[in-house]
Every structure is written in structure tokens, then in C-alpha cells.
Amino acid sequence: MLYHTRKPGSSDEKLDRAWNALKSYNNNTPEYKIAPTNQVLRTLTGVNGNAISKWIKSHKDEVESHCNTHDFKPYYNNRYRNKSVSTDSIIEKIKQEYLEIQ
């Protein structure tokens, strides 16, 4: 579970957990996948955009590999096919089922 804290290293821990949840969601869902963009990670974790950009840079190979596996254009959410399913509903599902945030 992600707690609201500002201790040193907490942003990396939150991003690691959100990244693992996002990967699990995309690997277990045949449709309505979501790309690991700065905005998506910010919504999942509450971490500021600069810290997320640094985290993405430091995990560049892993992020690019995941994007290639699921045929995402880099850092762009183009995979949810049905427009009736919004990015927000996918994020809520990840929070509830993979991060256990109620």
C-alpha cells in the first residue's frame, strides 16, 4: 500500500511499486492497456513530475522494453481501444486491484 510520506527515498519506493502494479496490469489485461507516462505515474503515486522524470531516465531500458512489448509509442497512451474506457478508470482499477488503495 502506498502511504503519503515525504521521507527520503519514499518517492522511489512509491514509483517502484506503481511501476510493478502497472506492469502486472498490462501483462494480465488483453485490452485497455496503459502506457507508463509521467502523468499516469504521477496519478498513481502523487510524486512530482521532476522526480518521475528522473526515475524514468534511470529505468529507461526497463520502461522502453515494456513499451515495446505492449506496442506503445514511447510515453504516449494510445492503447486503450474503446473510447468508453477512460484512462482514469484504468488507473482506478490499478489502484484498487494492484496497489490495494481504496
C-alpha positions as YAML, in Angstrom:
chain: A
units: angstrom
residues:
- id: 1
  name: MET
  ca: [0.00, 0.00, 0.00]
- id: 2
  name: LEU
  ca: [1.28, 3.49, -0.82]
- id: 3
  name: TYR
  ca: [1.33, 5.83, 2.15]
- id: 4
  name: HIS
  ca: [1.54, 9.61, 1.94]
- id: 5
  name: THR
  ca: [5.05, 10.37, 3.14]
- id: 6
  name: ARG
  ca: [7.93, 12.63, 2.16]
- id: 7
  name: LYS
  ca: [10.83, 10.77, 3.73]
- id: 8
  name: PRO
  ca: [13.98, 10.45, 1.60]
- id: 9
  name: GLY
  ca: [13.67, 7.53, -0.79]
- id: 10
  name: SER
  ca: [9.91, 7.29, -0.43]
- id: 11
  name: SER
  ca: [9.29, 8.61, -3.95]
- id: 12
  name: ASP
  ca: [11.49, 5.88, -5.44]
- id: 13
  name: GLU
  ca: [9.69, 3.24, -3.40]
- id: 14
  name: LYS
  ca: [6.29, 4.57, -4.49]
- id: 15
  name: LEU
  ca: [7.39, 4.65, -8.12]
- id: 16
  name: ASP
  ca: [8.81, 1.12, -7.93]
- id: 17
  name: ARG
  ca: [5.53, -0.20, -6.50]
- id: 18
  name: ALA
  ca: [3.43, 1.73, -9.02]
- id: 19
  name: TRP
  ca: [5.67, 0.51, -11.85]
- id: 20
  name: ASN
  ca: [5.27, -3.12, -10.76]
- id: 21
  name: ALA
  ca: [1.50, -2.67, -10.48]
- id: 22
  name: LEU
  ca: [1.30, -1.05, -13.91]
- id: 23
  name: LYS
  ca: [3.39, -3.85, -15.46]
- id: 24
  name: SER
  ca: [1.24, -6.52, -13.81]
- id: 25
  name: TYR
  ca: [-1.92, -4.83, -15.03]
- id: 26
  name: ASN
  ca: [-0.66, -4.59, -18.63]
- id: 27
  name: ASN
  ca: [0.66, -8.17, -18.60]
- id: 28
  name: ASN
  ca: [-2.65, -9.56, -17.28]
- id: 29
  name: THR
  ca: [-5.04, -7.49, -19.37]
- id: 30
  name: PRO
  ca: [-5.60, -8.34, -23.04]
- id: 31
  name: GLU
  ca: [-7.21, -4.98, -23.82]
- id: 32
  name: TYR
  ca: [-7.26, -1.47, -22.42]
- id: 33
  name: LYS
  ca: [-3.56, -1.29, -21.59]
- id: 34
  name: ILE
  ca: [-1.98, 1.91, -20.39]
- id: 35
  name: ALA
  ca: [1.46, 3.33, -21.13]
- id: 36
  name: PRO
  ca: [3.78, 4.31, -18.28]
- id: 37
  name: THR
  ca: [3.68, 8.06, -18.82]
- id: 38
  name: ASN
  ca: [4.72, 10.73, -16.37]
- id: 39
  name: GLN
  ca: [1.08, 11.69, -15.85]
- id: 40
  name: VAL
  ca: [-0.04, 8.11, -15.16]
- id: 41
  name: LEU
  ca: [2.74, 7.54, -12.64]
- id: 42
  name: ARG
  ca: [2.01, 10.91, -11.02]
- id: 43
  name: THR
  ca: [-1.66, 10.00, -10.64]
- id: 44
  name: LEU
  ca: [-0.80, 6.59, -9.15]
- id: 45
  name: THR
  ca: [1.81, 7.83, -6.69]
- id: 46
  name: GLY
  ca: [1.35, 11.53, -6.01]
- id: 47
  name: VAL
  ca: [5.07, 12.06, -6.68]
- id: 48
  name: ASN
  ca: [6.01, 15.27, -8.51]
- id: 49
  name: GLY
  ca: [6.79, 15.23, -12.21]
- id: 50
  name: ASN
  ca: [10.50, 16.04, -11.87]
- id: 51
  name: ALA
  ca: [11.12, 13.04, -9.62]
- id: 52
  name: ILE
  ca: [9.16, 10.84, -12.02]
- id: 53
  name: SER
  ca: [11.19, 12.08, -15.00]
- id: 54
  name: LYS
  ca: [14.41, 11.23, -13.14]
- id: 55
  name: TRP
  ca: [13.03, 7.80, -12.22]
- id: 56
  name: ILE
  ca: [12.02, 7.10, -15.83]
- id: 57
  name: LYS
  ca: [15.51, 8.13, -17.02]
- id: 58
  name: SER
  ca: [17.18, 5.85, -14.50]
- id: 59
  name: HIS
  ca: [14.91, 2.93, -15.55]
- id: 60
  name: LYS
  ca: [14.96, 3.78, -19.25]
- id: 61
  name: ASP
  ca: [15.81, 0.28, -20.54]
- id: 62
  name: GLU
  ca: [13.08, -1.38, -18.48]
- id: 63
  name: VAL
  ca: [10.46, 1.22, -19.47]
- id: 64
  name: GLU
  ca: [11.36, 1.01, -23.16]
- id: 65
  name: SER
  ca: [11.29, -2.78, -23.06]
- id: 66
  name: HIS
  ca: [7.82, -2.72, -21.52]
- id: 67
  name: CYS
  ca: [6.63, -0.17, -24.11]
- id: 68
  name: ASN
  ca: [7.99, -2.33, -26.95]
- id: 69
  name: THR
  ca: [6.42, -5.49, -25.52]
- id: 70
  name: HIS
  ca: [2.98, -3.89, -25.46]
- id: 71
  name: ASP
  ca: [3.47, -1.90, -28.67]
- id: 72
  name: PHE
  ca: [3.26, 1.52, -27.04]
- id: 73
  name: LYS
  ca: [4.70, 4.55, -28.69]
- id: 74
  name: PRO
  ca: [7.19, 5.92, -26.17]
- id: 75
  name: TYR
  ca: [5.45, 7.70, -23.31]
- id: 76
  name: TYR
  ca: [2.11, 8.06, -25.10]
- id: 77
  name: ASN
  ca: [-1.18, 6.47, -24.10]
- id: 78
  name: ASN
  ca: [-2.52, 5.09, -27.32]
- id: 79
  name: ARG
  ca: [-3.53, 1.58, -26.33]
- id: 80
  name: TYR
  ca: [-6.94, 1.78, -24.77]
- id: 81
  name: ARG
  ca: [-9.01, 0.89, -27.82]
- id: 82
  name: ASN
  ca: [-12.52, 1.51, -26.59]
- id: 83
  name: LYS
  ca: [-13.09, 5.20, -26.02]
- id: 84
  name: SER
  ca: [-15.74, 4.37, -23.43]
- id: 85
  name: VAL
  ca: [-12.91, 3.21, -21.16]
- id: 86
  name: SER
  ca: [-11.06, 6.25, -19.89]
- id: 87
  name: THR
  ca: [-7.52, 6.46, -18.59]
- id: 88
  name: ASP
  ca: [-8.96, 7.42, -15.20]
- id: 89
  name: SER
  ca: [-10.98, 4.20, -14.93]
- id: 90
  name: ILE
  ca: [-7.89, 2.14, -15.79]
- id: 91
  name: ILE
  ca: [-5.86, 3.99, -13.15]
- id: 92
  name: GLU
  ca: [-8.60, 3.39, -10.56]
- id: 93
  name: LYS
  ca: [-8.57, -0.33, -11.39]
- id: 94
  name: ILE
  ca: [-4.78, -0.45, -10.95]
- id: 95
  name: LYS
  ca: [-5.08, 1.37, -7.62]
- id: 96
  name: GLN
  ca: [-7.76, -0.96, -6.31]
- id: 97
  name: GLU
  ca: [-6.57, -4.32, -7.65]
- id: 98
  name: TYR
  ca: [-2.80, -3.97, -7.79]
- id: 99
  name: LEU
  ca: [-1.90, -1.27, -5.25]
- id: 100
  name: GLU
  ca: [-4.79, -2.03, -2.87]
- id: 101
  name: ILE
  ca: [-5.67, 1.64, -2.45]
- id: 102
  name: GLN
  ca: [-9.31, 2.10, -1.55]
...
